[in-house]
mmCIF file of C-alpha atoms and ligand atoms in Angstrom:
data_model
loop_
_atom_site.group_PDB
_atom_site.id
_atom_site.type_symbol
_atom_site.label_atom_id
_atom_site.label_comp_id
_atom_site.label_asym_id
_atom_site.label_seq_id
_atom_site.Cartn_x
_atom_site.Cartn_y
_atom_site.Cartn_z
ATOM 1 C CA MET A 6 7.699 138.678 64.218
ATOM 2 C CA THR A 7 6.014 135.830 66.329
ATOM 3 C CA GLN A 8 2.894 134.547 64.693
ATOM 4 C CA SER A 9 0.333 132.077 66.107
ATOM 5 C CA HIS A 10 0.683 128.580 65.015
ATOM 6 C CA PRO A 11 -0.689 125.266 66.273
ATOM 7 C CA ARG A 12 1.737 123.554 68.655
ATOM 8 C CA ILE A 13 3.620 120.849 67.187
ATOM 9 C CA SER A 14 3.077 117.672 68.687
ATOM 10 C CA LYS A 15 3.456 114.994 66.170
ATOM 11 C CA ALA A 16 6.694 113.116 64.993
ATOM 12 C CA VAL A 17 6.827 110.976 61.937
ATOM 13 C CA ILE A 18 9.664 108.541 61.817
ATOM 14 C CA PRO A 19 10.090 106.875 58.350
ATOM 15 C CA ALA A 20 11.690 103.542 58.802
ATOM 16 C CA ALA A 21 10.684 101.611 55.739
ATOM 17 C CA GLY A 22 13.685 101.763 53.530
ATOM 18 C CA LEU A 23 15.465 98.867 52.241
ATOM 19 C CA GLY A 24 18.856 99.626 53.751
ATOM 20 C CA THR A 25 20.811 98.229 50.954
ATOM 21 C CA ARG A 26 24.043 99.657 52.212
ATOM 22 C CA PHE A 27 24.160 97.485 55.213
ATOM 23 C CA LEU A 28 23.327 94.074 53.537
ATOM 24 C CA PRO A 29 23.468 91.397 54.623
ATOM 25 C CA ALA A 30 22.679 92.767 58.023
ATOM 26 C CA THR A 31 19.428 94.229 57.028
ATOM 27 C CA LYS A 32 18.021 91.354 55.031
ATOM 28 C CA ALA A 33 15.617 90.366 57.691
ATOM 29 C CA THR A 34 16.094 93.359 60.255
ATOM 30 C CA PRO A 35 15.422 97.048 59.577
ATOM 31 C CA LYS A 36 18.468 98.975 59.619
ATOM 32 C CA GLU A 37 16.946 101.374 62.315
ATOM 33 C CA MET A 38 17.265 98.380 64.676
ATOM 34 C CA LEU A 39 20.780 97.761 64.355
ATOM 35 C CA PRO A 40 22.286 98.378 67.960
ATOM 36 C CA VAL A 41 24.334 101.544 68.616
ATOM 37 C CA VAL A 42 26.255 100.240 71.651
ATOM 38 C CA ASP A 43 23.227 98.452 73.381
ATOM 39 C CA LYS A 44 20.287 100.261 72.002
ATOM 40 C CA PRO A 45 18.796 100.067 68.518
ATOM 41 C CA ALA A 46 19.350 103.324 66.681
ATOM 42 C CA ILE A 47 15.666 104.073 66.350
ATOM 43 C CA GLN A 48 15.279 104.165 70.317
ATOM 44 C CA TYR A 49 17.670 107.151 70.220
ATOM 45 C CA VAL A 50 15.375 108.889 67.667
ATOM 46 C CA VAL A 51 12.245 108.313 69.517
ATOM 47 C CA GLU A 52 13.883 109.636 72.592
ATOM 48 C CA GLU A 53 14.803 112.666 70.738
ATOM 49 C CA ALA A 54 11.343 113.305 69.668
ATOM 50 C CA VAL A 55 9.987 112.910 73.158
ATOM 51 C CA SER A 56 12.564 115.297 74.691
ATOM 52 C CA ALA A 57 11.669 117.853 72.044
ATOM 53 C CA GLY A 58 8.046 117.666 73.510
ATOM 54 C CA LEU A 59 6.511 115.428 70.658
ATOM 55 C CA ASP A 60 4.457 112.872 72.458
ATOM 56 C CA ASP A 61 2.649 111.400 69.437
ATOM 57 C CA VAL A 62 5.001 109.389 67.355
ATOM 58 C CA LEU A 63 4.019 107.664 63.973
ATOM 59 C CA MET A 64 6.427 105.123 62.548
ATOM 60 C CA VAL A 65 6.310 104.342 59.026
ATOM 61 C CA THR A 66 7.285 100.740 58.483
ATOM 62 C CA GLY A 67 7.714 98.235 55.755
ATOM 63 C CA ARG A 68 8.432 94.705 55.496
ATOM 64 C CA ASN A 69 10.288 93.507 58.428
ATOM 65 C CA LYS A 70 8.304 95.752 60.569
ATOM 66 C CA ARG A 71 7.884 93.133 63.479
ATOM 67 C CA PRO A 72 11.217 93.965 65.189
ATOM 68 C CA LEU A 73 10.309 97.554 65.392
ATOM 69 C CA GLU A 74 6.870 97.157 66.843
ATOM 70 C CA ASP A 75 8.109 94.464 69.299
ATOM 71 C CA HIS A 76 10.826 96.678 70.604
ATOM 72 C CA PHE A 77 8.318 99.477 71.444
ATOM 73 C CA ASP A 78 5.887 97.050 72.990
ATOM 74 C CA ARG A 79 5.658 95.223 76.175
ATOM 75 C CA ASN A 80 7.581 91.830 76.441
ATOM 76 C CA TYR A 81 5.803 90.256 79.537
ATOM 77 C CA GLU A 82 7.900 86.957 79.397
ATOM 78 C CA LEU A 83 11.239 88.675 79.607
ATOM 79 C CA GLU A 84 9.800 91.344 82.295
ATOM 80 C CA SER A 85 8.629 88.547 84.486
ATOM 81 C CA ALA A 86 11.772 86.421 84.162
ATOM 82 C CA LEU A 87 13.816 89.691 85.178
ATOM 83 C CA ALA A 88 11.503 90.350 87.956
ATOM 84 C CA ASN A 89 11.764 86.767 89.336
ATOM 85 C CA LYS A 90 15.492 87.126 89.175
ATOM 86 C CA GLY A 91 15.156 90.407 91.299
ATOM 87 C CA ASP A 92 17.167 92.031 88.181
ATOM 88 C CA ALA A 93 15.615 95.562 88.553
ATOM 89 C CA GLU A 94 18.351 97.281 86.468
ATOM 90 C CA ARG A 95 17.780 95.396 83.351
ATOM 91 C CA LEU A 96 13.878 95.233 83.894
ATOM 92 C CA ALA A 97 13.997 99.008 83.779
ATOM 93 C CA LYS A 98 15.845 98.892 80.559
ATOM 94 C CA VAL A 99 13.383 96.475 78.909
ATOM 95 C CA GLN A 100 10.438 98.588 79.962
ATOM 96 C CA GLU A 101 11.993 101.987 79.225
ATOM 97 C CA SER A 102 11.316 101.516 75.320
ATOM 98 C CA SER A 103 7.551 100.580 75.805
ATOM 99 C CA ASP A 104 6.982 103.397 78.245
ATOM 100 C CA LEU A 105 8.494 105.998 76.156
ATOM 101 C CA ALA A 106 5.692 107.559 73.892
ATOM 102 C CA THR A 107 2.527 106.678 72.291
ATOM 103 C CA ILE A 108 3.721 105.035 69.011
ATOM 104 C CA HIS A 109 1.409 104.490 66.010
ATOM 105 C CA TYR A 110 2.298 102.554 62.901
ATOM 106 C CA VAL A 111 1.355 102.862 59.258
ATOM 107 C CA ARG A 112 2.798 100.650 56.629
ATOM 108 C CA GLN A 113 4.405 101.827 53.467
ATOM 109 C CA GLY A 114 3.680 98.860 51.105
ATOM 110 C CA ASP A 115 6.226 99.563 48.568
ATOM 111 C CA PRO A 116 9.479 101.442 49.565
ATOM 112 C CA LYS A 117 8.829 104.190 46.759
ATOM 113 C CA GLY A 118 10.979 106.733 48.376
ATOM 114 C CA LEU A 119 11.327 109.182 51.567
ATOM 115 C CA GLY A 120 8.537 111.447 49.882
ATOM 116 C CA HIS A 121 6.191 108.533 49.552
ATOM 117 C CA ALA A 122 6.790 107.433 53.128
ATOM 118 C CA VAL A 123 5.980 110.816 54.576
ATOM 119 C CA LEU A 124 2.939 110.978 52.482
ATOM 120 C CA CYS A 125 1.840 107.783 54.068
ATOM 121 C CA ALA A 126 1.587 109.745 57.380
ATOM 122 C CA ALA A 127 -1.009 112.130 55.878
ATOM 123 C CA PRO A 128 -4.216 110.610 57.424
ATOM 124 C CA HIS A 129 -2.542 110.458 61.001
ATOM 125 C CA VAL A 130 -0.870 114.171 60.778
ATOM 126 C CA GLY A 131 -4.087 115.830 59.299
ATOM 127 C CA ASP A 132 -3.855 119.587 58.842
ATOM 128 C CA GLU A 133 -1.003 120.714 61.300
ATOM 129 C CA PRO A 134 2.650 121.168 61.151
ATOM 130 C CA PHE A 135 4.722 118.197 62.120
ATOM 131 C CA ALA A 136 8.091 116.976 62.666
ATOM 132 C CA VAL A 137 9.913 114.150 60.477
ATOM 133 C CA LEU A 138 12.880 112.458 62.093
ATOM 134 C CA LEU A 139 14.730 109.845 59.958
ATOM 135 C CA GLY A 140 15.130 106.625 61.653
ATOM 136 C CA ASP A 141 18.781 106.047 60.793
ATOM 137 C CA ASP A 142 19.882 109.492 61.545
ATOM 138 C CA LEU A 143 21.423 110.069 64.935
ATOM 139 C CA ILE A 144 21.772 113.691 66.520
ATOM 140 C CA ASP A 145 23.686 113.673 69.746
ATOM 141 C CA PRO A 146 21.254 114.630 72.829
ATOM 142 C CA ARG A 147 23.904 117.056 73.860
ATOM 143 C CA ASP A 148 23.578 119.069 70.726
ATOM 144 C CA PRO A 149 19.744 119.518 70.439
ATOM 145 C CA LEU A 150 18.456 120.426 67.038
ATOM 146 C CA LEU A 151 14.772 119.753 66.797
ATOM 147 C CA GLN A 152 13.818 122.017 69.682
ATOM 148 C CA ARG A 153 15.546 124.738 67.843
ATOM 149 C CA MET A 154 13.874 123.866 64.489
ATOM 150 C CA ILE A 155 10.573 123.961 66.333
ATOM 151 C CA GLU A 156 11.141 127.467 67.649
ATOM 152 C CA VAL A 157 12.257 128.677 64.173
ATOM 153 C CA GLN A 158 9.100 127.262 62.747
ATOM 154 C CA GLU A 159 7.017 128.938 65.452
ATOM 155 C CA GLN A 160 8.414 132.193 64.514
ATOM 156 C CA HIS A 161 8.278 132.052 60.935
ATOM 157 C CA GLY A 162 5.722 129.466 59.924
ATOM 158 C CA GLY A 163 6.120 127.418 56.915
ATOM 159 C CA SER A 164 8.687 124.641 57.129
ATOM 160 C CA VAL A 165 12.130 124.230 58.512
ATOM 161 C CA ILE A 166 14.788 121.830 57.315
ATOM 162 C CA ALA A 167 18.168 120.833 59.269
ATOM 163 C CA LEU A 168 21.267 121.701 57.157
ATOM 164 C CA MET A 169 24.970 120.770 57.872
ATOM 165 C CA GLU A 170 27.940 122.127 55.888
ATOM 166 C CA VAL A 171 29.947 119.367 54.199
ATOM 167 C CA ALA A 172 32.978 119.260 52.007
ATOM 168 C CA PRO A 173 32.163 119.936 48.458
ATOM 169 C CA GLU A 174 33.187 116.287 47.356
ATOM 170 C CA GLN A 175 30.664 114.987 49.712
ATOM 171 C CA ILE A 176 27.655 117.071 48.677
ATOM 172 C CA HIS A 177 26.521 114.480 46.090
ATOM 173 C CA LEU A 178 25.488 112.066 49.019
ATOM 174 C CA TYR A 179 22.730 114.571 50.154
ATOM 175 C CA GLY A 180 19.982 116.867 49.203
ATOM 176 C CA CYS A 181 21.398 120.216 48.859
ATOM 177 C CA ALA A 182 19.850 123.634 49.696
ATOM 178 C CA ALA A 183 20.330 127.002 47.818
ATOM 179 C CA VAL A 184 20.112 129.787 50.499
ATOM 180 C CA ASP A 185 19.702 133.470 50.279
ATOM 181 C CA THR A 186 19.690 135.084 53.577
ATOM 182 C CA GLU A 187 21.455 134.252 56.877
ATOM 183 C CA ASP A 188 20.676 135.252 60.360
ATOM 184 C CA GLY A 189 22.858 133.516 62.933
ATOM 185 C CA ASP A 190 22.074 129.703 62.568
ATOM 186 C CA VAL A 191 19.066 130.440 60.354
ATOM 187 C CA VAL A 192 18.936 130.601 56.509
ATOM 188 C CA ARG A 193 16.203 131.160 54.120
ATOM 189 C CA VAL A 194 16.093 128.358 51.737
ATOM 190 C CA SER A 195 15.231 129.378 47.901
ATOM 191 C CA GLY A 196 15.760 126.088 46.291
ATOM 192 C CA LEU A 197 16.696 122.216 46.780
ATOM 193 C CA VAL A 198 18.232 119.634 44.723
ATOM 194 C CA GLU A 199 18.559 116.006 45.475
ATOM 195 C CA LYS A 200 22.281 114.653 45.216
ATOM 196 C CA PRO A 201 23.722 117.069 42.850
ATOM 197 C CA ASP A 202 26.929 116.803 41.103
ATOM 198 C CA PRO A 203 29.523 118.918 42.924
ATOM 199 C CA ALA A 204 29.732 121.163 39.839
ATOM 200 C CA ASP A 205 26.039 121.980 39.998
ATOM 201 C CA ALA A 206 25.779 122.268 43.673
ATOM 202 C CA PRO A 207 24.226 125.624 44.824
ATOM 203 C CA SER A 208 26.010 125.396 48.006
ATOM 204 C CA ASN A 209 27.838 123.160 50.613
ATOM 205 C CA TYR A 210 24.711 122.977 52.796
ATOM 206 C CA ALA A 211 23.535 119.380 52.971
ATOM 207 C CA VAL A 212 19.981 118.506 54.109
ATOM 208 C CA ILE A 213 20.168 116.202 57.198
ATOM 209 C CA GLY A 214 17.346 114.002 58.600
ATOM 210 C CA ARG A 215 15.278 116.339 60.769
ATOM 211 C CA TYR A 216 12.349 118.375 59.301
ATOM 212 C CA VAL A 217 9.550 120.448 60.567
ATOM 213 C CA LEU A 218 6.863 120.554 57.710
ATOM 214 C CA ASP A 219 3.934 122.523 56.698
ATOM 215 C CA PRO A 220 0.944 120.163 56.075
ATOM 216 C CA HIS A 221 0.739 121.606 52.534
ATOM 217 C CA ILE A 222 3.660 119.212 51.808
ATOM 218 C CA PHE A 223 1.096 116.274 51.432
ATOM 219 C CA ALA A 224 -0.689 117.902 48.398
ATOM 220 C CA ILE A 225 2.595 118.467 46.671
ATOM 221 C CA LEU A 226 3.818 114.983 47.509
ATOM 222 C CA ARG A 227 0.678 113.501 45.904
ATOM 223 C CA ARG A 228 1.638 114.924 42.596
ATOM 224 C CA THR A 229 5.409 114.584 42.927
ATOM 225 C CA GLU A 230 6.740 112.274 40.172
ATOM 226 C CA PRO A 231 9.396 109.805 40.926
ATOM 227 C CA GLY A 232 12.774 111.625 40.732
ATOM 228 C CA ARG A 233 16.322 110.652 41.388
ATOM 229 C CA GLY A 234 16.817 106.932 41.853
ATOM 230 C CA GLY A 235 13.130 106.497 40.434
ATOM 231 C CA GLU A 236 11.970 107.332 44.090
ATOM 232 C CA ILE A 237 9.435 109.863 45.348
ATOM 233 C CA GLN A 238 11.912 112.378 46.785
ATOM 234 C CA LEU A 239 10.861 114.711 49.763
ATOM 235 C CA THR A 240 13.665 117.066 48.420
ATOM 236 C CA ASP A 241 11.816 117.522 45.204
ATOM 237 C CA ALA A 242 8.469 118.343 47.058
ATOM 238 C CA LEU A 243 10.498 120.698 49.419
ATOM 239 C CA GLN A 244 11.862 122.500 46.338
ATOM 240 C CA GLN A 245 8.280 123.385 45.277
ATOM 241 C CA LEU A 246 7.502 124.838 48.881
ATOM 242 C CA ALA A 247 10.746 126.808 48.618
ATOM 243 C CA GLN A 248 9.971 128.161 45.169
ATOM 244 C CA ASP A 249 6.447 129.307 45.883
ATOM 245 C CA GLU A 250 5.820 130.442 49.442
ATOM 246 C CA LYS A 251 2.100 131.182 48.638
ATOM 247 C CA ILE A 252 1.507 127.452 48.916
ATOM 248 C CA GLY A 253 2.708 126.695 52.351
ATOM 249 C CA GLY A 254 4.721 129.471 53.676
ATOM 250 C CA PRO A 255 8.647 129.894 53.466
ATOM 251 C CA VAL A 256 11.281 127.311 53.997
ATOM 252 C CA HIS A 257 14.027 128.071 56.426
ATOM 253 C CA GLY A 258 17.186 125.937 57.381
ATOM 254 C CA VAL A 259 18.612 125.591 60.706
ATOM 255 C CA VAL A 260 22.580 125.147 60.448
ATOM 256 C CA PHE A 261 23.572 122.385 62.627
ATOM 257 C CA LYS A 262 27.268 122.284 63.785
ATOM 258 C CA GLY A 263 26.777 119.473 66.413
ATOM 259 C CA ARG A 264 27.444 115.634 66.589
ATOM 260 C CA ARG A 265 25.253 113.500 64.077
ATOM 261 C CA TYR A 266 25.731 110.083 62.740
ATOM 262 C CA ASP A 267 24.223 108.454 59.840
ATOM 263 C CA THR A 268 23.742 105.028 60.928
ATOM 264 C CA GLY A 269 22.646 103.633 57.529
ATOM 265 C CA ASP A 270 26.197 104.237 56.446
ATOM 266 C CA ARG A 271 28.658 101.525 57.694
ATOM 267 C CA GLY A 272 31.553 104.025 58.392
ATOM 268 C CA ASP A 273 29.553 106.481 60.370
ATOM 269 C CA TYR A 274 27.921 103.475 62.141
ATOM 270 C CA LEU A 275 31.236 102.415 63.352
ATOM 271 C CA ARG A 276 31.994 105.962 64.431
ATOM 272 C CA ALA A 277 28.876 106.371 66.359
ATOM 273 C CA ILE A 278 29.421 103.148 68.344
ATOM 274 C CA VAL A 279 33.162 104.001 69.256
ATOM 275 C CA ARG A 280 32.415 107.531 70.278
ATOM 276 C CA LEU A 281 29.362 106.714 72.241
ATOM 277 C CA ALA A 282 31.032 103.606 73.982
ATOM 278 C CA CYS A 283 34.051 105.844 74.707
ATOM 279 C CA GLU A 284 31.609 108.379 76.452
ATOM 280 C CA ARG A 285 29.410 105.892 78.580
ATOM 281 C CA GLU A 286 30.099 105.867 82.186
ATOM 282 C CA ASP A 287 29.854 102.230 82.550
ATOM 283 C CA LEU A 288 31.786 100.947 79.420
ATOM 284 C CA GLY A 289 34.020 104.063 78.648
ATOM 285 C CA PRO A 290 36.829 103.696 81.015
ATOM 286 C CA ASP A 291 37.585 100.134 79.958
ATOM 287 C CA PHE A 292 36.766 100.690 76.325
ATOM 288 C CA ARG A 293 38.953 103.695 76.060
ATOM 289 C CA THR A 294 41.874 101.859 77.616
ATOM 290 C CA TRP A 295 41.664 99.036 75.268
ATOM 291 C CA LEU A 296 41.003 101.543 72.264
ATOM 292 C CA ARG A 297 44.209 103.510 73.076
ATOM 293 C CA SER A 298 46.453 100.424 73.298
ATOM 294 C CA TYR A 299 44.768 99.004 70.045
ATOM 295 C CA VAL A 300 45.500 102.503 68.332
ATOM 296 C CA THR A 301 49.241 102.729 69.542
ATOM 297 C CA GLU A 302 50.200 99.011 69.355
ATOM 298 C CA GLU A 303 48.127 97.581 66.412
ATOM 299 C CA MET A 304 47.796 100.432 63.850
HETATM 300 P P1 UTP B 422 17.732 106.187 52.897
HETATM 301 O O1 UTP B 422 17.984 107.195 51.972
HETATM 302 O O2 UTP B 422 18.879 105.869 53.772
HETATM 303 O O3 UTP B 422 17.358 104.810 52.054
HETATM 304 O O4 UTP B 422 16.434 106.507 53.595
HETATM 305 P P2 UTP B 422 17.245 103.378 52.497
HETATM 306 O O5 UTP B 422 16.550 102.695 51.270
HETATM 307 O O6 UTP B 422 16.705 102.938 53.773
HETATM 308 O O7 UTP B 422 18.786 102.773 52.522
HETATM 309 P P3 UTP B 422 19.921 102.279 51.381
HETATM 310 O O8 UTP B 422 20.246 103.712 50.616
HETATM 311 O O9 UTP B 422 19.273 101.341 50.665
HETATM 312 O O10 UTP B 422 21.121 101.806 52.264
HETATM 313 C C1 UTP B 422 16.477 107.391 54.636
HETATM 314 C C2 UTP B 422 15.193 107.106 55.557
HETATM 315 O O11 UTP B 422 13.963 107.051 55.083
HETATM 316 C C3 UTP B 422 13.482 105.921 55.205
HETATM 317 C C4 UTP B 422 14.605 104.889 55.456
HETATM 318 O O12 UTP B 422 13.978 103.964 56.577
HETATM 319 C C5 UTP B 422 15.519 105.912 56.292
HETATM 320 O O13 UTP B 422 15.033 105.994 57.644
HETATM 321 N N1 UTP B 422 12.758 105.450 53.861
HETATM 322 C C6 UTP B 422 13.402 105.423 52.667
HETATM 323 C C7 UTP B 422 11.457 104.988 53.962
HETATM 324 O O14 UTP B 422 10.756 104.982 54.985
HETATM 325 N N2 UTP B 422 10.883 104.485 52.832
HETATM 326 C C8 UTP B 422 11.497 104.582 51.492
HETATM 327 O O15 UTP B 422 10.858 104.267 50.563
HETATM 328 C C9 UTP B 422 12.675 105.115 51.511
#
């Protein structure tokens, strides 16, 4: 049954975490600014929001926010230096990030958790459904996920989360969803638990960094106490939505089987760079040749 809902146009990108897994690189630079080949991770995320039709982007930043704001702003000095040299190709690259979308910023004073970061977006978002894209989570543009989640939200209302099946011994690293009905790539979520012990995990469905949320989540977040790790967890607020659909409609999950990289994790970050570099038309051929000989001769 297709219901009538406001069109989703706002994307919230939390990028205020401490990034402790990546120290010391993240001591003075947000982890979202770490380059993946030659673009900061967060630019891929903003590009994904824009290609899903979300042209109003709110970034939740914290300490070290300057590099993020500067990256999505004009840099007249650099632009005029490149223009004077006649380097149109690099000039276009510099201008690309500032022309992408209208980007707004809000500051999360204290990194009190992802749930708290999302709550900082409440005044900007208002009373309409919105998307959340984690700034350190890359979804390969060839495997579009957000468009599908928006479709599912338009069909069912409520909230939609992204799920990925992981090995049972990995589930303690993620939020985990209990599901009751499945229909193709869509599941009905009946409960959520943040980073469960494998023995207590209700499924192998891990929550990954894309959400389409009903605005009722804000009222729930306002009364959500700090949970696992002393942080205000988005998963805990979603658990309440899933348990009582009278509050903000149902919670569905879209099961994602495509390529995804957690660039906040050092191993996944390296895998993302190798894979994306191999696939690049400009860098790929040379890099693949080197990689092949490195693997066969030196490993
Ligand atoms: P993570 O769970 O990866 O936490 O956050 P983290 O603190 O950034 O990283 P580690 O674990 O210490 O290495 C997931 C996303 O939520 C944002 C992060 O910036 C990241 O994009 N986040 C997290 C916030 O914006 N605020 C917070 O208080 C916590």
